[in-house]
mmCIF file of N, CA and C in Angstrom:
data_model
loop_
_atom_site.group_PDB
_atom_site.id
_atom_site.type_symbol
_atom_site.label_atom_id
_atom_site.label_comp_id
_atom_site.label_asym_id
_atom_site.label_seq_id
_atom_site.Cartn_x
_atom_site.Cartn_y
_atom_site.Cartn_z
ATOM 1 N N MET A 1 -7.585 -67.757 -12.242
ATOM 2 C CA MET A 1 -6.416 -67.995 -11.098
ATOM 3 C C MET A 1 -5.302 -67.159 -11.617
ATOM 4 N N SER A 2 -4.690 -66.368 -10.613
ATOM 5 C CA SER A 2 -3.618 -65.552 -11.135
ATOM 6 C C SER A 2 -2.245 -66.366 -11.065
ATOM 7 N N GLU A 3 -1.235 -65.986 -11.734
ATOM 8 C CA GLU A 3 -0.028 -66.623 -11.643
ATOM 9 C C GLU A 3 0.809 -66.214 -10.500
ATOM 10 N N PRO A 4 1.472 -67.163 -9.797
ATOM 11 C CA PRO A 4 2.179 -66.741 -8.640
ATOM 12 C C PRO A 4 3.348 -65.778 -9.000
ATOM 13 N N ASN A 5 3.867 -65.002 -8.006
ATOM 14 C CA ASN A 5 4.886 -64.042 -8.272
ATOM 15 C C ASN A 5 6.211 -64.737 -8.594
ATOM 16 N N PRO A 6 7.011 -64.321 -9.490
ATOM 17 C CA PRO A 6 8.300 -65.089 -9.656
ATOM 18 C C PRO A 6 9.156 -64.988 -8.568
ATOM 19 N N LEU A 7 10.049 -65.868 -8.390
ATOM 20 C CA LEU A 7 11.053 -65.916 -7.332
ATOM 21 C C LEU A 7 12.315 -65.106 -7.818
ATOM 22 N N ILE A 8 12.910 -64.297 -6.868
ATOM 23 C CA ILE A 8 14.069 -63.456 -7.123
ATOM 24 C C ILE A 8 15.037 -63.962 -6.010
ATOM 25 N N LYS A 9 16.221 -64.113 -6.373
ATOM 26 C CA LYS A 9 17.319 -64.479 -5.320
ATOM 27 C C LYS A 9 17.980 -63.257 -4.806
ATOM 28 N N VAL A 10 18.106 -63.087 -3.511
ATOM 29 C CA VAL A 10 18.915 -61.979 -3.032
ATOM 30 C C VAL A 10 19.958 -62.758 -2.174
ATOM 31 N N GLN A 11 21.198 -62.083 -1.986
ATOM 32 C CA GLN A 11 22.160 -62.516 -1.239
ATOM 33 C C GLN A 11 22.390 -61.580 0.071
ATOM 34 N N ILE A 12 22.368 -62.181 1.187
ATOM 35 C CA ILE A 12 22.652 -61.510 2.437
ATOM 36 C C ILE A 12 23.670 -62.270 3.337
ATOM 37 N N LEU A 13 24.696 -61.603 3.602
ATOM 38 C CA LEU A 13 25.911 -62.267 4.230
ATOM 39 C C LEU A 13 26.295 -63.476 3.584
ATOM 40 N N GLY A 14 26.386 -63.541 2.382
ATOM 41 C CA GLY A 14 26.782 -64.649 1.528
ATOM 42 C C GLY A 14 25.844 -65.766 1.416
ATOM 43 N N LYS A 15 24.659 -65.611 2.007
ATOM 44 C CA LYS A 15 23.594 -66.699 1.871
ATOM 45 C C LYS A 15 22.501 -66.157 0.958
ATOM 46 N N GLU A 16 22.191 -67.196 0.006
ATOM 47 C CA GLU A 16 21.133 -66.880 -0.921
ATOM 48 C C GLU A 16 19.627 -67.106 -0.497
ATOM 49 N N TYR A 17 18.830 -66.173 -0.691
ATOM 50 C CA TYR A 17 17.432 -66.270 -0.230
ATOM 51 C C TYR A 17 16.507 -66.113 -1.491
ATOM 52 N N PRO A 18 15.748 -67.103 -1.864
ATOM 53 C CA PRO A 18 14.678 -66.940 -2.963
ATOM 54 C C PRO A 18 13.420 -66.381 -2.304
ATOM 55 N N ILE A 19 13.064 -65.166 -2.923
ATOM 56 C CA ILE A 19 11.895 -64.522 -2.391
ATOM 57 C C ILE A 19 10.859 -64.255 -3.526
ATOM 58 N N SER A 20 9.648 -64.589 -3.295
ATOM 59 C CA SER A 20 8.556 -64.326 -4.355
ATOM 60 C C SER A 20 8.201 -62.774 -4.205
ATOM 61 N N CYS A 21 8.223 -62.260 -5.298
ATOM 62 C CA CYS A 21 8.041 -60.770 -5.469
ATOM 63 C C CYS A 21 7.459 -60.408 -6.812
ATOM 64 N N PRO A 22 6.511 -59.336 -6.845
ATOM 65 C CA PRO A 22 5.995 -58.989 -8.101
ATOM 66 C C PRO A 22 6.955 -58.341 -8.873
ATOM 67 N N GLU A 23 7.051 -58.510 -10.268
ATOM 68 C CA GLU A 23 8.141 -57.996 -11.097
ATOM 69 C C GLU A 23 8.259 -56.542 -10.907
ATOM 70 N N GLU A 24 7.199 -55.809 -10.712
ATOM 71 C CA GLU A 24 7.395 -54.224 -10.655
ATOM 72 C C GLU A 24 7.990 -53.829 -9.230
ATOM 73 N N GLU A 25 8.090 -54.786 -8.365
ATOM 74 C CA GLU A 25 8.743 -54.397 -7.041
ATOM 75 C C GLU A 25 10.144 -55.013 -6.856
ATOM 76 N N GLN A 26 10.556 -55.779 -7.928
ATOM 77 C CA GLN A 26 11.952 -56.524 -7.757
ATOM 78 C C GLN A 26 13.078 -55.578 -7.560
ATOM 79 N N HIS A 27 13.078 -54.337 -8.246
ATOM 80 C CA HIS A 27 14.171 -53.518 -8.075
ATOM 81 C C HIS A 27 14.247 -52.932 -6.560
ATOM 82 N N ASP A 28 13.125 -52.589 -6.096
ATOM 83 C CA ASP A 28 13.029 -52.170 -4.725
ATOM 84 C C ASP A 28 13.524 -53.286 -3.717
ATOM 85 N N LEU A 29 13.146 -54.480 -3.962
ATOM 86 C CA LEU A 29 13.598 -55.590 -3.086
ATOM 87 C C LEU A 29 15.083 -55.830 -3.187
ATOM 88 N N LEU A 30 15.651 -55.655 -4.428
ATOM 89 C CA LEU A 30 17.052 -55.748 -4.551
ATOM 90 C C LEU A 30 17.812 -54.774 -3.754
ATOM 91 N N LEU A 31 17.301 -53.472 -3.914
ATOM 92 C CA LEU A 31 17.848 -52.361 -3.086
ATOM 93 C C LEU A 31 17.836 -52.598 -1.598
ATOM 94 N N ALA A 32 16.637 -53.080 -1.134
ATOM 95 C CA ALA A 32 16.463 -53.329 0.343
ATOM 96 C C ALA A 32 17.442 -54.491 0.764
ATOM 97 N N ALA A 33 17.473 -55.530 -0.003
ATOM 98 C CA ALA A 33 18.468 -56.636 0.301
ATOM 99 C C ALA A 33 19.898 -56.037 0.380
ATOM 100 N N ARG A 34 20.234 -55.163 -0.463
ATOM 101 C CA ARG A 34 21.661 -54.743 -0.527
ATOM 102 C C ARG A 34 21.843 -53.838 0.695
ATOM 103 N N TYR A 35 20.842 -53.062 1.097
ATOM 104 C CA TYR A 35 20.960 -52.204 2.240
ATOM 105 C C TYR A 35 21.008 -53.135 3.582
ATOM 106 N N LEU A 36 20.202 -54.103 3.580
ATOM 107 C CA LEU A 36 20.328 -54.856 4.831
ATOM 108 C C LEU A 36 21.625 -55.575 4.776
ATOM 109 N N ASP A 37 22.103 -56.030 3.767
ATOM 110 C CA ASP A 37 23.424 -56.793 3.661
ATOM 111 C C ASP A 37 24.502 -55.899 4.128
ATOM 112 N N GLU A 38 24.623 -54.574 3.639
ATOM 113 C CA GLU A 38 25.538 -53.656 4.232
ATOM 114 C C GLU A 38 25.473 -53.369 5.626
ATOM 115 N N LYS A 39 24.287 -53.157 6.285
ATOM 116 C CA LYS A 39 24.129 -53.005 7.535
ATOM 117 C C LYS A 39 24.627 -54.099 8.375
ATOM 118 N N MET A 40 24.234 -55.417 7.920
ATOM 119 C CA MET A 40 24.691 -56.617 8.734
ATOM 120 C C MET A 40 26.188 -56.726 8.616
ATOM 121 N N ARG A 41 26.855 -56.498 7.447
ATOM 122 C CA ARG A 41 28.157 -56.576 7.314
ATOM 123 C C ARG A 41 28.961 -55.507 8.203
ATOM 124 N N GLN A 42 28.416 -54.318 8.293
ATOM 125 C CA GLN A 42 28.871 -53.275 9.137
ATOM 126 C C GLN A 42 28.988 -53.715 10.658
ATOM 127 N N ILE A 43 27.834 -54.311 10.978
ATOM 128 C CA ILE A 43 27.794 -54.890 12.451
ATOM 129 C C ILE A 43 28.610 -55.957 12.639
ATOM 130 N N ARG A 44 28.731 -56.915 11.827
ATOM 131 C CA ARG A 44 29.518 -58.058 11.903
ATOM 132 C C ARG A 44 31.071 -57.682 12.014
ATOM 133 N N ASN A 45 31.343 -56.723 11.167
ATOM 134 C CA ASN A 45 32.833 -56.252 11.076
ATOM 135 C C ASN A 45 33.250 -55.511 12.318
ATOM 136 N N THR A 46 32.406 -55.133 13.175
ATOM 137 C CA THR A 46 32.729 -54.488 14.469
ATOM 138 C C THR A 46 33.408 -55.486 15.460
ATOM 139 N N GLY A 47 32.911 -56.708 15.217
ATOM 140 C CA GLY A 47 33.458 -57.857 16.048
ATOM 141 C C GLY A 47 32.806 -57.843 17.481
ATOM 142 N N ARG A 48 31.825 -56.945 17.715
ATOM 143 C CA ARG A 48 31.191 -56.933 18.997
ATOM 144 C C ARG A 48 29.897 -57.807 18.945
ATOM 145 N N VAL A 49 29.302 -58.210 17.735
ATOM 146 C CA VAL A 49 28.166 -59.014 17.749
ATOM 147 C C VAL A 49 28.507 -60.263 16.971
ATOM 148 N N ILE A 50 28.230 -61.406 17.634
ATOM 149 C CA ILE A 50 28.487 -62.632 16.972
ATOM 150 C C ILE A 50 27.353 -63.485 16.784
ATOM 151 N N GLY A 51 27.179 -64.044 15.650
ATOM 152 C CA GLY A 51 26.005 -64.896 15.240
ATOM 153 C C GLY A 51 25.078 -64.198 14.234
ATOM 154 N N THR A 52 24.686 -64.868 13.158
ATOM 155 C CA THR A 52 23.903 -64.382 12.231
ATOM 156 C C THR A 52 22.568 -63.738 12.737
ATOM 157 N N GLU A 53 21.936 -64.484 13.607
ATOM 158 C CA GLU A 53 20.635 -64.084 14.173
ATOM 159 C C GLU A 53 20.706 -62.710 14.937
ATOM 160 N N ARG A 54 21.793 -62.745 15.804
ATOM 161 C CA ARG A 54 21.954 -61.475 16.610
ATOM 162 C C ARG A 54 22.428 -60.242 15.684
ATOM 163 N N ILE A 55 23.131 -60.583 14.635
ATOM 164 C CA ILE A 55 23.574 -59.458 13.739
ATOM 165 C C ILE A 55 22.176 -58.919 13.098
ATOM 166 N N ALA A 56 21.337 -59.912 12.623
ATOM 167 C CA ALA A 56 20.085 -59.617 11.968
ATOM 168 C C ALA A 56 19.245 -58.713 12.849
ATOM 169 N N VAL A 57 19.167 -59.116 14.165
ATOM 170 C CA VAL A 57 18.271 -58.319 15.104
ATOM 171 C C VAL A 57 18.947 -56.913 15.220
ATOM 172 N N MET A 58 20.182 -56.849 15.517
ATOM 173 C CA MET A 58 20.832 -55.495 15.476
ATOM 174 C C MET A 58 20.639 -54.659 14.354
ATOM 175 N N ALA A 59 20.738 -55.333 13.033
ATOM 176 C CA ALA A 59 20.464 -54.513 11.829
ATOM 177 C C ALA A 59 19.054 -54.038 11.779
ATOM 178 N N ALA A 60 18.176 -55.037 12.217
ATOM 179 C CA ALA A 60 16.757 -54.634 12.145
ATOM 180 C C ALA A 60 16.410 -53.416 13.077
ATOM 181 N N LEU A 61 17.050 -53.435 14.168
ATOM 182 C CA LEU A 61 16.805 -52.203 15.241
ATOM 183 C C LEU A 61 17.454 -51.101 14.703
ATOM 184 N N ASN A 62 18.599 -51.160 14.063
ATOM 185 C CA ASN A 62 19.160 -49.865 13.560
ATOM 186 C C ASN A 62 18.307 -49.260 12.418
ATOM 187 N N ILE A 63 17.901 -50.206 11.501
ATOM 188 C CA ILE A 63 17.063 -49.700 10.388
ATOM 189 C C ILE A 63 15.672 -49.059 10.881
ATOM 190 N N ALA A 64 15.107 -49.797 11.900
ATOM 191 C CA ALA A 64 13.895 -49.270 12.465
ATOM 192 C C ALA A 64 14.169 -47.849 13.063
ATOM 193 N N HIS A 65 15.269 -47.683 13.784
ATOM 194 C CA HIS A 65 15.654 -46.459 14.382
ATOM 195 C C HIS A 65 15.784 -45.385 13.373
ATOM 196 N N GLU A 66 16.401 -45.765 12.247
ATOM 197 C CA GLU A 66 16.548 -44.795 11.120
ATOM 198 C C GLU A 66 15.118 -44.310 10.506
ATOM 199 N N LEU A 67 14.293 -45.305 10.296
ATOM 200 C CA LEU A 67 12.954 -45.098 9.899
ATOM 201 C C LEU A 67 12.147 -44.160 10.764
ATOM 202 N N LEU A 68 12.247 -44.373 12.095
ATOM 203 C CA LEU A 68 11.578 -43.598 13.093
ATOM 204 C C LEU A 68 12.130 -42.045 13.050
ATOM 205 N N GLN A 69 13.458 -41.995 12.995
ATOM 206 C CA GLN A 69 14.048 -40.788 12.752
ATOM 207 C C GLN A 69 13.571 -40.005 11.569
ATOM 208 N N ALA A 70 13.680 -40.678 10.531
ATOM 209 C CA ALA A 70 13.166 -40.073 9.167
ATOM 210 C C ALA A 70 11.633 -39.620 9.229
ATOM 211 N N HIS A 71 10.980 -40.439 9.923
ATOM 212 C CA HIS A 71 9.402 -40.202 10.075
ATOM 213 C C HIS A 71 9.257 -38.887 10.979
ATOM 214 N N ARG A 72 10.018 -38.810 12.002
ATOM 215 C CA ARG A 72 9.862 -37.605 12.936
ATOM 216 C C ARG A 72 10.268 -36.348 12.151
ATOM 217 N N ARG A 73 11.372 -36.498 11.364
ATOM 218 C CA ARG A 73 11.806 -35.264 10.600
ATOM 219 C C ARG A 73 10.778 -34.866 9.565
ATOM 220 N N SER A 74 10.049 -35.743 9.041
ATOM 221 C CA SER A 74 9.078 -35.496 8.003
ATOM 222 C C SER A 74 7.786 -34.995 8.548
ATOM 223 N N VAL A 75 7.420 -35.276 9.873
ATOM 224 C CA VAL A 75 6.171 -34.789 10.434
ATOM 225 C C VAL A 75 6.542 -33.765 11.524
ATOM 226 N N PRO A 76 6.198 -32.500 11.259
ATOM 227 C CA PRO A 76 6.561 -31.370 12.021
ATOM 228 C C PRO A 76 6.127 -31.512 13.488
ATOM 229 N N GLN A 77 4.909 -32.005 13.753
ATOM 230 C CA GLN A 77 4.438 -32.219 15.073
ATOM 231 C C GLN A 77 4.137 -33.635 15.313
ATOM 232 N N GLU A 78 4.539 -34.092 16.499
ATOM 233 C CA GLU A 78 4.220 -35.566 16.759
ATOM 234 C C GLU A 78 2.738 -35.605 17.258
ATOM 235 N N VAL A 79 2.215 -36.652 16.884
ATOM 236 C CA VAL A 79 0.840 -36.977 17.356
ATOM 237 C C VAL A 79 1.043 -37.492 18.808
ATOM 238 N N PRO A 80 0.411 -37.000 19.872
ATOM 239 C CA PRO A 80 0.578 -37.591 21.136
ATOM 240 C C PRO A 80 0.061 -38.983 21.111
ATOM 241 N N GLY A 81 0.970 -39.951 21.660
ATOM 242 C CA GLY A 81 0.548 -41.267 21.810
ATOM 243 C C GLY A 81 1.119 -42.145 20.627
ATOM 244 N N GLU A 82 1.629 -41.325 19.545
ATOM 245 C CA GLU A 82 2.118 -42.055 18.393
ATOM 246 C C GLU A 82 3.395 -43.011 18.615
ATOM 247 N N TYR A 83 4.260 -42.383 19.474
ATOM 248 C CA TYR A 83 5.406 -43.014 19.803
ATOM 249 C C TYR A 83 5.605 -42.730 21.386
ATOM 250 N N PRO A 84 6.172 -43.708 22.129
ATOM 251 C CA PRO A 84 6.342 -43.463 23.442
ATOM 252 C C PRO A 84 7.286 -42.318 23.635
ATOM 253 N N GLU A 85 7.068 -41.575 24.812
ATOM 254 C CA GLU A 85 8.002 -40.518 25.019
ATOM 255 C C GLU A 85 9.316 -40.986 25.359
ATOM 256 N N ARG A 86 10.294 -40.218 25.022
ATOM 257 C CA ARG A 86 11.784 -40.456 25.058
ATOM 258 C C ARG A 86 11.959 -40.399 26.665
ATOM 259 N N PRO A 87 12.537 -41.514 27.362
ATOM 260 C CA PRO A 87 12.867 -41.346 28.784
ATOM 261 C C PRO A 87 14.007 -40.404 29.004
ATOM 262 N N PRO A 88 14.134 -39.783 30.177
ATOM 263 C CA PRO A 88 15.264 -39.046 30.426
ATOM 264 C C PRO A 88 16.519 -39.804 30.318
ATOM 265 N N ARG A 89 17.657 -39.205 29.952
ATOM 266 C CA ARG A 89 18.892 -39.942 29.834
ATOM 267 C C ARG A 89 19.512 -39.845 31.190
ATOM 268 N N ASN A 90 19.904 -41.111 31.587
ATOM 269 C CA ASN A 90 20.537 -41.287 32.929
ATOM 270 C C ASN A 90 22.049 -41.705 32.617
ATOM 271 N N ARG A 91 22.998 -40.948 33.043
ATOM 272 C CA ARG A 91 24.364 -41.184 32.815
ATOM 273 C C ARG A 91 24.971 -41.616 34.075
ATOM 274 N N GLY A 92 25.383 -42.898 34.161
ATOM 275 C CA GLY A 92 25.865 -43.529 35.301
ATOM 276 C C GLY A 92 24.912 -43.540 36.439
ATOM 277 N N ASN A 93 25.351 -43.163 37.638
ATOM 278 C CA ASN A 93 24.502 -43.263 38.884
ATOM 279 C C ASN A 93 23.739 -41.924 39.171
ATOM 280 N N ARG A 94 23.954 -40.889 38.355
ATOM 281 C CA ARG A 94 23.387 -39.629 38.567
ATOM 282 C C ARG A 94 21.830 -39.735 38.355
ATOM 283 N N PRO A 95 20.976 -39.004 39.091
ATOM 284 C CA PRO A 95 19.631 -39.068 38.871
ATOM 285 C C PRO A 95 19.376 -38.388 37.484
ATOM 286 N N PRO A 96 18.175 -38.685 36.793
ATOM 287 C CA PRO A 96 17.830 -37.969 35.525
ATOM 288 C C PRO A 96 17.778 -36.488 35.780
ATOM 289 N N GLU A 97 18.144 -35.761 34.797
ATOM 290 C CA GLU A 97 18.075 -34.252 34.769
ATOM 291 C C GLU A 97 16.662 -33.807 34.560
#
């Protein structure tokens, strides 16, 4: 029987979260937690989003967007169907261009 992964404590918006993580991945977990904490603090400091849950969702959406952009830059040609096509931008009441 293998030993369980040790718990590592991360702080996000001042709250501590114990997370089970293999020792060889702890550094990356700490970096990810710090990155998430920074994103959530940026969103909270705008004053436009209130509530930890909403801040977390907005941070997750922003990080997912960054990930998709990085993936698109690293893959020269998109595979059809991999991501939905970007809808045309509609500004105000004007029809899409």
